mmCIF file of N, CA and C in Angstrom:
data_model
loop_
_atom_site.group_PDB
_atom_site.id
_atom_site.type_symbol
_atom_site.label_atom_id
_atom_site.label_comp_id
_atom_site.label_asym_id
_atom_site.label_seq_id
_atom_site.Cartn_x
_atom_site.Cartn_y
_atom_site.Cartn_z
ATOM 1 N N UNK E 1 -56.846 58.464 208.544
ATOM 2 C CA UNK E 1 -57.399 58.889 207.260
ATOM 3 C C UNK E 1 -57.600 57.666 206.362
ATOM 4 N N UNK E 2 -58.660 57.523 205.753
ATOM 5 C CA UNK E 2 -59.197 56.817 204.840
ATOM 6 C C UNK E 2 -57.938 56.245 203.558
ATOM 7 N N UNK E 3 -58.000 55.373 203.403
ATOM 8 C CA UNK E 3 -56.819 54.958 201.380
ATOM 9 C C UNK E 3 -57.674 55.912 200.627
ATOM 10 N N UNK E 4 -57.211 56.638 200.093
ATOM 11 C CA UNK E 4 -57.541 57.486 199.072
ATOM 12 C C UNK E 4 -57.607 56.444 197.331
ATOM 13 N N UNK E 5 -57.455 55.165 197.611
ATOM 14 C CA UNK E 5 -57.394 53.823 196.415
ATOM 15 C C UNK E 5 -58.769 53.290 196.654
ATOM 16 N N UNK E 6 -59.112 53.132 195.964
ATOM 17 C CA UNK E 6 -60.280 51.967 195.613
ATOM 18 C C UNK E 6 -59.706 51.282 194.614
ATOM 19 N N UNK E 7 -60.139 49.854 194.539
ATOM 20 C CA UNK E 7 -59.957 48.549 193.429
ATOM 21 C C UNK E 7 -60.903 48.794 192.504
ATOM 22 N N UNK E 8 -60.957 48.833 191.917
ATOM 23 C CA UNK E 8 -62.085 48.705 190.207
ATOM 24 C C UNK E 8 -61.735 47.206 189.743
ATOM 25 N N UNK E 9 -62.983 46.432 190.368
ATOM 26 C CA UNK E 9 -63.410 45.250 189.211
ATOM 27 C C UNK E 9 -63.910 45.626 187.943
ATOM 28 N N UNK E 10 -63.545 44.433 186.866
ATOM 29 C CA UNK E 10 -64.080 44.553 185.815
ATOM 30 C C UNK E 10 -65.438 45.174 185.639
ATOM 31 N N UNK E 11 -65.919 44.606 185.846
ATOM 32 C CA UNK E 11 -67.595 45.488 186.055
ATOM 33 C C UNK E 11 -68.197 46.664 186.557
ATOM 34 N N UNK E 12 -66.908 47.218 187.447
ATOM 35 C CA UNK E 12 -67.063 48.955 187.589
ATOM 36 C C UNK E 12 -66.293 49.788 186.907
ATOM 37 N N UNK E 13 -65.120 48.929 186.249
ATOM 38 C CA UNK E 13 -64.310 49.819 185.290
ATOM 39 C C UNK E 13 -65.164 49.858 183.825
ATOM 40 N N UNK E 14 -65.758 48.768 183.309
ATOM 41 C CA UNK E 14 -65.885 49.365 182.003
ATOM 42 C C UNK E 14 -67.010 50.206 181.760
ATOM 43 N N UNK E 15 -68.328 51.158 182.654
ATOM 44 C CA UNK E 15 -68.924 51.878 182.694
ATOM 45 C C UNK E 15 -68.260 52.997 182.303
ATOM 46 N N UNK E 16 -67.061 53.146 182.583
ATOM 47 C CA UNK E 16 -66.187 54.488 182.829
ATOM 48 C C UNK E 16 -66.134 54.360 181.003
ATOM 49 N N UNK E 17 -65.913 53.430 180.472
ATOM 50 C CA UNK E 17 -65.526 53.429 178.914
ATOM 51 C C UNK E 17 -66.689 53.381 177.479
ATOM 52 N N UNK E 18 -68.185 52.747 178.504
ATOM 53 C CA UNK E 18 -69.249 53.009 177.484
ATOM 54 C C UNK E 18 -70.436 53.146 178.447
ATOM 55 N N UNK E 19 -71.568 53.979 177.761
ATOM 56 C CA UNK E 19 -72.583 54.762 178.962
ATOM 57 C C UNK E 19 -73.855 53.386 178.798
ATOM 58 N N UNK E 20 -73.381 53.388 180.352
ATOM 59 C CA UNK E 20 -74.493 52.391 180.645
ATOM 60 C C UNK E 20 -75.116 53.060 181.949
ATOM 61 N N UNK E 21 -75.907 52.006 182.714
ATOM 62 C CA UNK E 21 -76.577 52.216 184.142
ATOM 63 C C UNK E 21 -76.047 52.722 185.059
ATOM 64 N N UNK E 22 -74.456 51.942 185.066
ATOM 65 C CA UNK E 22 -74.044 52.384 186.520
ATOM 66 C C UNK E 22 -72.652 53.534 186.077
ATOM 67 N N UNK E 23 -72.735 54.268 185.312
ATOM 68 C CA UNK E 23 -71.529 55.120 184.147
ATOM 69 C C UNK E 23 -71.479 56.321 185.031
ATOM 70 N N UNK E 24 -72.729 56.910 185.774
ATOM 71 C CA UNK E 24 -73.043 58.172 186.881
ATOM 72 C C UNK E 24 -71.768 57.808 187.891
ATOM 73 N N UNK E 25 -72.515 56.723 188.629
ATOM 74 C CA UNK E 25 -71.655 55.836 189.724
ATOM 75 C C UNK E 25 -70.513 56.109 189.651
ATOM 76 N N UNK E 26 -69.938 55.087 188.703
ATOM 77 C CA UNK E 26 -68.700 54.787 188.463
ATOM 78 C C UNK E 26 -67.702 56.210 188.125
ATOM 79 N N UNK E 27 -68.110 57.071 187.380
ATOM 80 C CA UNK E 27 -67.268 58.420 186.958
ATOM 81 C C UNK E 27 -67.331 59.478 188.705
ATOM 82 N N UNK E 28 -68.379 59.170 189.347
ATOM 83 C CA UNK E 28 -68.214 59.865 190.661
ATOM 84 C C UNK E 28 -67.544 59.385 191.731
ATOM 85 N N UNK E 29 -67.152 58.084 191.647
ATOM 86 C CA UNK E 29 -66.099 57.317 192.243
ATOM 87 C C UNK E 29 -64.909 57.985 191.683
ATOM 88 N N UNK E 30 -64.365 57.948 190.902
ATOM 89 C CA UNK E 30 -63.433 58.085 189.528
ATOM 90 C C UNK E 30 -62.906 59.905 190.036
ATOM 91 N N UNK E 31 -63.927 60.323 189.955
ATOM 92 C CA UNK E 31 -63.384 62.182 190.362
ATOM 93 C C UNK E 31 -63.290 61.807 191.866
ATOM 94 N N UNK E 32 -63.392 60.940 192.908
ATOM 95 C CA UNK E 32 -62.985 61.060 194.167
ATOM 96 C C UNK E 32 -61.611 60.722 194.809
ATOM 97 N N UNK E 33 -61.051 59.441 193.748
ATOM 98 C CA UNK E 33 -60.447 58.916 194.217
ATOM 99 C C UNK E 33 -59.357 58.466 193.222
ATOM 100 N N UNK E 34 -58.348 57.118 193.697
ATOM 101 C CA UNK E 34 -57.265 56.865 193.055
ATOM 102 C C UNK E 34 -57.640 55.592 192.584
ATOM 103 N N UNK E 35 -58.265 55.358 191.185
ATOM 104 C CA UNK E 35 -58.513 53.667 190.984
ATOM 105 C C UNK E 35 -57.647 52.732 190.709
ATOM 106 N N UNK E 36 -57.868 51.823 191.412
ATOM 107 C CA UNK E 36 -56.464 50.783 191.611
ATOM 108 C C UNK E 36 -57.120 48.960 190.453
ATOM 109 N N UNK E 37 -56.371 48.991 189.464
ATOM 110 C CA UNK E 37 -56.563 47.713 188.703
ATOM 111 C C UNK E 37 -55.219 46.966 189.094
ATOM 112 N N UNK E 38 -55.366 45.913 188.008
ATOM 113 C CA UNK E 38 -54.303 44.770 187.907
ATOM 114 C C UNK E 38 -54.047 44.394 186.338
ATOM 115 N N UNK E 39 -53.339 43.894 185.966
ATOM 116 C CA UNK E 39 -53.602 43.410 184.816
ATOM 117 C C UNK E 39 -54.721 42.450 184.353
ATOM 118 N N UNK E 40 -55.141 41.839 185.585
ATOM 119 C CA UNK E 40 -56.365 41.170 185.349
ATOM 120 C C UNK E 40 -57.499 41.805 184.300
ATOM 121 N N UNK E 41 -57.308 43.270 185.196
ATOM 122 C CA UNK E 41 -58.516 44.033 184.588
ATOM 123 C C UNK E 41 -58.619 44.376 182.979
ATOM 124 N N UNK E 42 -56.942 44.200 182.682
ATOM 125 C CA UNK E 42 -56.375 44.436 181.527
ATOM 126 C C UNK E 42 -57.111 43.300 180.629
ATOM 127 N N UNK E 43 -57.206 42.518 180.736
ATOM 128 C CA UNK E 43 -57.200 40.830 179.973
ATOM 129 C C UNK E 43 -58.958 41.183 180.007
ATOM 130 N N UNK E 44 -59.484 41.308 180.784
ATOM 131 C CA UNK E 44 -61.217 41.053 181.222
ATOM 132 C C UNK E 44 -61.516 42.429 180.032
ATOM 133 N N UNK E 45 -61.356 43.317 180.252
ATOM 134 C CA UNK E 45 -61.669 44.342 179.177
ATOM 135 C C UNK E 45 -61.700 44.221 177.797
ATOM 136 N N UNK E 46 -60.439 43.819 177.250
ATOM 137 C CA UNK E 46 -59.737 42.964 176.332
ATOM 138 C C UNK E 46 -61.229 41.884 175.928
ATOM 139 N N UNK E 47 -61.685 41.098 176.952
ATOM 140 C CA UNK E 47 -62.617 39.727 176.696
ATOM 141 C C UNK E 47 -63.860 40.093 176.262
ATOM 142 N N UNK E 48 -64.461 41.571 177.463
ATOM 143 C CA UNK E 48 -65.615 42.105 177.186
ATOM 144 C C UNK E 48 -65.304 42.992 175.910
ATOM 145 N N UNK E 49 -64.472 43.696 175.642
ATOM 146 C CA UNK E 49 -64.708 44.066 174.152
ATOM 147 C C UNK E 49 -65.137 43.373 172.870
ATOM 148 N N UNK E 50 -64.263 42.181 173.371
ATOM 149 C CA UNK E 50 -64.345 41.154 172.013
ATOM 150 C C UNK E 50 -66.348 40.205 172.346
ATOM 151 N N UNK E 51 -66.642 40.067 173.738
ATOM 152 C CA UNK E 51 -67.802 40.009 173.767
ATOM 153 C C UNK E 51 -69.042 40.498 172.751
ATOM 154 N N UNK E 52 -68.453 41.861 173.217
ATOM 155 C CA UNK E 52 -69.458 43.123 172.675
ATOM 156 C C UNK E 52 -69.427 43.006 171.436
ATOM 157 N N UNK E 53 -68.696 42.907 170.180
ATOM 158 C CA UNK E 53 -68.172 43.025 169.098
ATOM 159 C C UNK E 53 -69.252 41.493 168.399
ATOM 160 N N UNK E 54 -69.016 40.350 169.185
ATOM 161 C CA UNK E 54 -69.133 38.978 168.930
ATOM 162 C C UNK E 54 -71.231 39.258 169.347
ATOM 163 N N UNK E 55 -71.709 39.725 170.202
ATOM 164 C CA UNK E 55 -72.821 39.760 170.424
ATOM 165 C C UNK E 55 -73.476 40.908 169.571
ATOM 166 N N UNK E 56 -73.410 41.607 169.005
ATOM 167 C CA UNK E 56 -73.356 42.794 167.999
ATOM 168 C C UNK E 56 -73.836 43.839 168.991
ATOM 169 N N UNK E 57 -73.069 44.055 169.787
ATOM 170 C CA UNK E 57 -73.425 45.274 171.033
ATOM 171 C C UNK E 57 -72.395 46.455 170.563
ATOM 172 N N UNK E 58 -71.531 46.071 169.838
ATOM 173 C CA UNK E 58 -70.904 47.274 169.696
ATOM 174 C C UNK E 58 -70.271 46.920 168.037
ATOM 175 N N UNK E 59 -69.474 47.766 167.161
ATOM 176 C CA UNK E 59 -69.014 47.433 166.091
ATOM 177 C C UNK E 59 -67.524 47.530 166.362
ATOM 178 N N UNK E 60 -66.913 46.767 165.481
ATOM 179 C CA UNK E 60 -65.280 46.594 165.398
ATOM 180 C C UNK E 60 -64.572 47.806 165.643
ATOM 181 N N UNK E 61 -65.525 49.096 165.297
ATOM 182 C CA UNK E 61 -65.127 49.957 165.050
ATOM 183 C C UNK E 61 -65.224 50.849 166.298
ATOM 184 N N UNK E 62 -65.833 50.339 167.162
ATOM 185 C CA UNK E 62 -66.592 51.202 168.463
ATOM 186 C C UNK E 62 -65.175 50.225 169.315
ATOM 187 N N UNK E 63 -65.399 49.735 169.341
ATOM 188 C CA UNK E 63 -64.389 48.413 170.285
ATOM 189 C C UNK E 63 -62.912 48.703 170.356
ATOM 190 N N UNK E 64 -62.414 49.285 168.982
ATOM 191 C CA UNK E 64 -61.078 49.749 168.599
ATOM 192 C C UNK E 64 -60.936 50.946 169.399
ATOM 193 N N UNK E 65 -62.080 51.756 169.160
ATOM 194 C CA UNK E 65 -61.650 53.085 169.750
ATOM 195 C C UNK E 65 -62.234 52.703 170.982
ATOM 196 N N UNK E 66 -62.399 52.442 171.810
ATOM 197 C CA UNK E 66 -62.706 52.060 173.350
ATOM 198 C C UNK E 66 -61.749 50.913 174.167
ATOM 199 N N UNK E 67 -60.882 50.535 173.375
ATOM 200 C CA UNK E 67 -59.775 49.421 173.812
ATOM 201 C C UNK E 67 -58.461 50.584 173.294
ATOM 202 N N UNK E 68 -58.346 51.475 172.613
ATOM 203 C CA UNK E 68 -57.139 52.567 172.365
ATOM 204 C C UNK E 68 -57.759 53.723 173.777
ATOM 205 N N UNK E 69 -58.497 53.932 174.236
ATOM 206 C CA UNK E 69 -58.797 54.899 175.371
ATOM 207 C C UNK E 69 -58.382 54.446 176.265
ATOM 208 N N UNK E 70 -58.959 53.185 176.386
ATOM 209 C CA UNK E 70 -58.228 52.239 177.627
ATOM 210 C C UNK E 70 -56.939 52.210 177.525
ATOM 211 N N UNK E 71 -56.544 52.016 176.226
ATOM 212 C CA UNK E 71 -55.029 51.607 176.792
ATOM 213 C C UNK E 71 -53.694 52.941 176.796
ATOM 214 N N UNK E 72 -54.395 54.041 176.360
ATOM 215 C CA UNK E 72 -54.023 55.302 176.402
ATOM 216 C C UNK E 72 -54.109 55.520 177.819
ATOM 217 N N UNK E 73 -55.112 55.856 178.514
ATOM 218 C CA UNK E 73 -55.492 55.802 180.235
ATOM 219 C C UNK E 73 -54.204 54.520 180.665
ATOM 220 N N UNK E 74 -54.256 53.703 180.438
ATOM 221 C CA UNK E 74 -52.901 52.892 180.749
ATOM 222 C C UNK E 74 -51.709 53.695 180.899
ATOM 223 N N UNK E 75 -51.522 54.117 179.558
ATOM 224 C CA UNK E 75 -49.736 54.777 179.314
ATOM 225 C C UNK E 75 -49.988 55.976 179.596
ATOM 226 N N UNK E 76 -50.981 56.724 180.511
ATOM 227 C CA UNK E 76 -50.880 58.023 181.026
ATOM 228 C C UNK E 76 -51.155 57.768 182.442
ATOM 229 N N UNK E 77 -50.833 56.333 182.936
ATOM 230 C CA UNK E 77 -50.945 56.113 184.514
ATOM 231 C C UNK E 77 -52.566 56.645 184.763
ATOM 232 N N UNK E 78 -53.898 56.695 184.505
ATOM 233 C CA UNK E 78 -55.053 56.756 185.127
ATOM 234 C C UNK E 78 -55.108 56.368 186.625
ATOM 235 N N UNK E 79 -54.662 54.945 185.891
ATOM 236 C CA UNK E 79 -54.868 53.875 187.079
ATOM 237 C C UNK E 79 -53.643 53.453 188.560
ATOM 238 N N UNK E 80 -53.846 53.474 189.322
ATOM 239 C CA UNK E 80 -52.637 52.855 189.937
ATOM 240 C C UNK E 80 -52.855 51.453 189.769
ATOM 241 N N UNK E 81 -52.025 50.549 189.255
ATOM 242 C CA UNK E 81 -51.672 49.315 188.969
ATOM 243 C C UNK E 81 -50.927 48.438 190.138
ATOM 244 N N UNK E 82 -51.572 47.107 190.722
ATOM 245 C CA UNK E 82 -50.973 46.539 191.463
ATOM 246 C C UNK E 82 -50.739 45.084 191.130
ATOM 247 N N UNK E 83 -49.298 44.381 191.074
ATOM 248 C CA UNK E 83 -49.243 43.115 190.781
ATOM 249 C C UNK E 83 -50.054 41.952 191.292
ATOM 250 N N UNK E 84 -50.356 40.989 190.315
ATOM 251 C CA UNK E 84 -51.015 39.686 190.669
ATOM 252 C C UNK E 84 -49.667 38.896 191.285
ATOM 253 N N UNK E 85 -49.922 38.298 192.084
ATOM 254 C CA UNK E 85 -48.455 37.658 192.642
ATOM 255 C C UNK E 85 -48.842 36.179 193.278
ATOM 256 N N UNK E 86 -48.427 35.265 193.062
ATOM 257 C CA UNK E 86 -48.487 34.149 193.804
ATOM 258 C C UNK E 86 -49.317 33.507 195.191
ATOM 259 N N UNK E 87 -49.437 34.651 195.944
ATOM 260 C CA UNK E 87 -49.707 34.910 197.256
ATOM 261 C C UNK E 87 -51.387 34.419 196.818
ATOM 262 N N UNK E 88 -51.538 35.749 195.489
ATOM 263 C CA UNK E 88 -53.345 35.959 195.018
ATOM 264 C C UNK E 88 -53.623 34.629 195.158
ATOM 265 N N UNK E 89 -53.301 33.801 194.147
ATOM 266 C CA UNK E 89 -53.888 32.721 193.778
ATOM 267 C C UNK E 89 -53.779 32.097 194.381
ATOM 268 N N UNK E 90 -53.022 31.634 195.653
ATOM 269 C CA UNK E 90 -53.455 30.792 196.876
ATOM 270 C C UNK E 90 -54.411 31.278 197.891
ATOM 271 N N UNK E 91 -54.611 32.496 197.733
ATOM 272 C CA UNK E 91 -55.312 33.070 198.725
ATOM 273 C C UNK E 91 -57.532 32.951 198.254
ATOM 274 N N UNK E 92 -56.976 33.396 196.354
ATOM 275 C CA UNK E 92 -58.298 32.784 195.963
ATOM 276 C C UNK E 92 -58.850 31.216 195.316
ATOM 277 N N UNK E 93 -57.560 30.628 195.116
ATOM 278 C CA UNK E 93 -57.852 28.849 195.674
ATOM 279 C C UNK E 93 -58.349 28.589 196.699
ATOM 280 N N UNK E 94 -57.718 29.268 197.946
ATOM 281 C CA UNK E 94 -58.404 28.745 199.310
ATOM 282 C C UNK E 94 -59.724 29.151 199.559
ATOM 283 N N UNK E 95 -60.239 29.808 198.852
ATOM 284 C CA UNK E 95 -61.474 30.807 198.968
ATOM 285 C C UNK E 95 -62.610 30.310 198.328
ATOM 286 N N UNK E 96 -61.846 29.030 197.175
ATOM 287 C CA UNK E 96 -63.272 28.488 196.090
ATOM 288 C C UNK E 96 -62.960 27.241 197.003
ATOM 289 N N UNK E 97 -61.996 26.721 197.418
ATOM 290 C CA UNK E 97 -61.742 25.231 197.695
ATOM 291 C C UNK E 97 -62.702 25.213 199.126
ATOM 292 N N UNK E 98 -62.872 26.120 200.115
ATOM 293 C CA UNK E 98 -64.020 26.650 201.164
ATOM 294 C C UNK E 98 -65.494 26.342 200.753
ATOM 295 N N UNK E 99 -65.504 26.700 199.185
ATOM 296 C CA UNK E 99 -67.491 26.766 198.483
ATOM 297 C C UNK E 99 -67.938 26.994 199.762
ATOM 298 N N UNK E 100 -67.898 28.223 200.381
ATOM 299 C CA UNK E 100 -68.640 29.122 200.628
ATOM 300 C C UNK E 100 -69.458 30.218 199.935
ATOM 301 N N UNK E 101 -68.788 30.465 198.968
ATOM 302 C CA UNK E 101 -69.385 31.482 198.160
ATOM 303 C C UNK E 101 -69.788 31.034 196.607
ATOM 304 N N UNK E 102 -69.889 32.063 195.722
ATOM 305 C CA UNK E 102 -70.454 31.271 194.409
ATOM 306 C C UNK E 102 -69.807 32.257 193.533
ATOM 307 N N UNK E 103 -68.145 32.580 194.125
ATOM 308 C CA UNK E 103 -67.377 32.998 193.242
ATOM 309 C C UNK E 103 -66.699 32.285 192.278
ATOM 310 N N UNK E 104 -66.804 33.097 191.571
ATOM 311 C CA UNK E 104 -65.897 32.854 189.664
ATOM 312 C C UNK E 104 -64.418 32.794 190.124
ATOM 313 N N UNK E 105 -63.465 31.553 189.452
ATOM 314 C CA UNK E 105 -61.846 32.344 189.010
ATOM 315 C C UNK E 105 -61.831 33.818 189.316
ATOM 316 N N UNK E 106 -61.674 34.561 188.393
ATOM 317 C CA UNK E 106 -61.452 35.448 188.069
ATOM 318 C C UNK E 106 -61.614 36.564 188.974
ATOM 319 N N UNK E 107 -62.825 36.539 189.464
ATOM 320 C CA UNK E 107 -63.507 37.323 190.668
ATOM 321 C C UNK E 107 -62.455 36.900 192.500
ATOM 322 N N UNK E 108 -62.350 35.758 192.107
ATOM 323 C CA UNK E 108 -61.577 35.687 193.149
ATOM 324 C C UNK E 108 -60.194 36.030 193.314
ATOM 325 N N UNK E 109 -59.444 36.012 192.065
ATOM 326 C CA UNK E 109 -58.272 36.828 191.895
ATOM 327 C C UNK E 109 -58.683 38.276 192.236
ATOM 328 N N UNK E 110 -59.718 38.577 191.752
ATOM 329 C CA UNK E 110 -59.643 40.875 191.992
ATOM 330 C C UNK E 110 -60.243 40.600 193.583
ATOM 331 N N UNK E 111 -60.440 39.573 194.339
ATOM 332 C CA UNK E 111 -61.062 39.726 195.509
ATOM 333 C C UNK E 111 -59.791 39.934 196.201
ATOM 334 N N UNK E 112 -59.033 38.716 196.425
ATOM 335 C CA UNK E 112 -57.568 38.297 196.759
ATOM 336 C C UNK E 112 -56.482 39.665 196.814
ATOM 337 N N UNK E 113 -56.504 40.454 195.265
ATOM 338 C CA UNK E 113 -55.894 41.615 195.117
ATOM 339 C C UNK E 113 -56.393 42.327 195.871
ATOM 340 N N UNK E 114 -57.516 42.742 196.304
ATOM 341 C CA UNK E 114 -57.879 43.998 196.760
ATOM 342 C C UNK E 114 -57.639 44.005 198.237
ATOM 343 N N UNK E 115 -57.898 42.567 198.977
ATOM 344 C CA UNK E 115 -57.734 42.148 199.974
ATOM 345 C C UNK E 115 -56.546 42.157 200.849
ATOM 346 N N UNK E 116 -55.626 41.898 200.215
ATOM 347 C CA UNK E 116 -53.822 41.642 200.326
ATOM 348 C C UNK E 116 -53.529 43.255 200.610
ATOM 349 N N UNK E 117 -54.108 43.774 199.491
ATOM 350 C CA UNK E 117 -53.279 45.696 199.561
ATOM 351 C C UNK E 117 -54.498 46.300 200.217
ATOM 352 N N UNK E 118 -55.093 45.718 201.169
ATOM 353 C CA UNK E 118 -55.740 46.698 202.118
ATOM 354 C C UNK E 118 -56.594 47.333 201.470
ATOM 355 N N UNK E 119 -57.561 47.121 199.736
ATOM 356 C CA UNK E 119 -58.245 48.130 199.265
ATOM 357 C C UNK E 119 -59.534 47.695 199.113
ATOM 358 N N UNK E 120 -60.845 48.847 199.518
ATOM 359 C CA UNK E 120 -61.694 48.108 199.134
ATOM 360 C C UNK E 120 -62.141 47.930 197.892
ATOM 361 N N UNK E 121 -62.810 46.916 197.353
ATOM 362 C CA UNK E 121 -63.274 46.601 196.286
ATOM 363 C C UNK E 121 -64.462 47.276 195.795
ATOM 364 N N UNK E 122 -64.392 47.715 194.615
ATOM 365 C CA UNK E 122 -65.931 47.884 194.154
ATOM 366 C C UNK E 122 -66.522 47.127 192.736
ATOM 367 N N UNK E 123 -67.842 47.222 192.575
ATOM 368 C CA UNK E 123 -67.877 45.820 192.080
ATOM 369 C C UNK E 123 -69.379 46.353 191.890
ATOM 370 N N UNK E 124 -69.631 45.761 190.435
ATOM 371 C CA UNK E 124 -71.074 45.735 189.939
ATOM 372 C C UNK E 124 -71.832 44.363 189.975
ATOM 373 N N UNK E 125 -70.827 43.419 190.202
ATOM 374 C CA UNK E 125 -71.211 41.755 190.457
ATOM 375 C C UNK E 125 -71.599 41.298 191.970
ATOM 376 N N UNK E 126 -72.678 41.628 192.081
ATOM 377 C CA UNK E 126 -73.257 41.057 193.542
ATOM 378 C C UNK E 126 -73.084 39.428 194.204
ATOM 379 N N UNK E 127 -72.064 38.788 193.433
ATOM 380 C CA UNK E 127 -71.657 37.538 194.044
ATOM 381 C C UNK E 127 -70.060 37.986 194.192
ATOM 382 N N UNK E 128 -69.625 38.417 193.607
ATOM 383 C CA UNK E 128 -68.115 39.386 194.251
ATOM 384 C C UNK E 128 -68.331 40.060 195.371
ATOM 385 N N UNK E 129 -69.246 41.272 195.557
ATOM 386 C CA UNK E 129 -70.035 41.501 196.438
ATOM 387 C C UNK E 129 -70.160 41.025 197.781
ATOM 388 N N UNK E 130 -70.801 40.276 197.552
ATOM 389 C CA UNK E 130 -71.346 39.359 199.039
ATOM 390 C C UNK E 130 -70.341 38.370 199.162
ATOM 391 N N UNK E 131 -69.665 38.014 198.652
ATOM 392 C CA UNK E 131 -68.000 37.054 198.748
ATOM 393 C C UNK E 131 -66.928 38.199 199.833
ATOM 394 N N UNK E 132 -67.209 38.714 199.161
ATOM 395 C CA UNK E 132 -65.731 40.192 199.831
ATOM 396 C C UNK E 132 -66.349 40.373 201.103
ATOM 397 N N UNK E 133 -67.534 40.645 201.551
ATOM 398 C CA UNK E 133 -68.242 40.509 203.020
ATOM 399 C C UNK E 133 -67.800 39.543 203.397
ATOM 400 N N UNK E 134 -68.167 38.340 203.358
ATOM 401 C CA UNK E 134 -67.657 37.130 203.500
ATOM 402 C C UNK E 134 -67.273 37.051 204.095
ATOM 403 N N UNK E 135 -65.616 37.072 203.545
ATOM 404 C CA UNK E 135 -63.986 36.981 203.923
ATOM 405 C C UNK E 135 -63.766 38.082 204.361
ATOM 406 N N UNK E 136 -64.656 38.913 205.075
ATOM 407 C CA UNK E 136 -63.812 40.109 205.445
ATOM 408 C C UNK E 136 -63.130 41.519 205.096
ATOM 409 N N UNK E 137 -63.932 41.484 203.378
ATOM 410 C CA UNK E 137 -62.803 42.738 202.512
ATOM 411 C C UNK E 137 -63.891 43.788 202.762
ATOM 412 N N UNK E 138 -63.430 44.458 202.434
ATOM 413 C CA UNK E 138 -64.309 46.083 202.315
ATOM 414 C C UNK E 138 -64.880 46.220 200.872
ATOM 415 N N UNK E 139 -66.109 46.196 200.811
ATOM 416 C CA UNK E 139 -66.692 46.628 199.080
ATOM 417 C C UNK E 139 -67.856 47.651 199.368
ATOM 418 N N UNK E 140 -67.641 47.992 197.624
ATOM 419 C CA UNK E 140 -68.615 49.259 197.386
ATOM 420 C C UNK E 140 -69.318 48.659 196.386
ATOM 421 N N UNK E 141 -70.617 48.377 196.709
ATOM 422 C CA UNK E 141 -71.643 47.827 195.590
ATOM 423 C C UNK E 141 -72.252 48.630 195.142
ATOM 424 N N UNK E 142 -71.874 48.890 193.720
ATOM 425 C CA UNK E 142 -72.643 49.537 192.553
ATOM 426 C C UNK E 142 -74.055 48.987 191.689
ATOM 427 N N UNK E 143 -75.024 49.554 192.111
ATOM 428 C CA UNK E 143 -76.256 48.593 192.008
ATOM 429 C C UNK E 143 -76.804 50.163 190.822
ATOM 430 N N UNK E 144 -77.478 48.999 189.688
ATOM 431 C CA UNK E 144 -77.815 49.469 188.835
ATOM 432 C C UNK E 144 -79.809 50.112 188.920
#
């Protein structure tokens, strides 16, 4: 039987929080399954809010209440949560220090995570994407 977990990168989780392109996608993933973050995802949300706010995509006021949903969905367990651990970051050092791919930091930490706990990744970033092929991980590309 299939992991009933999928990983949510940054870029497939925050559809779930404001209606964009891939918001269908992402919420029909979401009623199937068990979405698995990190705190990573925690910090990146956190960045893209303050993005949104800083680019005038959203108001202080939209951002507040969409960073309190999130973090409500936090303290009501939404998510299953899995630690970043030591292991990650050697595993996605070895992965940029390769330049095989034309992954980000960051991307290579949620690659590393998803990889380690056996989950596949899903991902609205088509260089996360085609990285996780790569190396071998399992992904679900959410194409807008």
């Amino acid at each position: 039987m299939a992991d009933p977990r999928l990983y949510f990168d940054t870029s497939a989780l925050l559809p779930l929080y404001r209606q964009e392109q891939l918001t269908a996608q992402a919420e029909q993933i979401q009623n199937e399954v068990t979405l698995v973050i990190s705190a990573l995802t925690e910090v990146e949300v956190a960045s893209a809010l303050a993005r949104w706010v800083r680019m005038g995509e959203l108001t202080g006021e939209q951002a507040e209440l969409l960073e309190t949903t999130f973090s409500e969905d936090l303290r009501l367990d939404v998510f299953e949560r899995v630690a970043l651990e030591d292991r990650h970051y050697w595993q996605a050092r070895h992965w940029l220090l390769g330049r095989k791919t034309a992954l980000r930091t960051l991307d290579a930490l949620h690659l590393a995570c998803a990889v380690e706990y056996n989950l596949m990744i899903v991902t609205a970033d088509k260089v996360l994407a085609d990285a996780a092929a790569l190396v071998g991980g399992r992904v679900r590309f959410l194409r807008g």
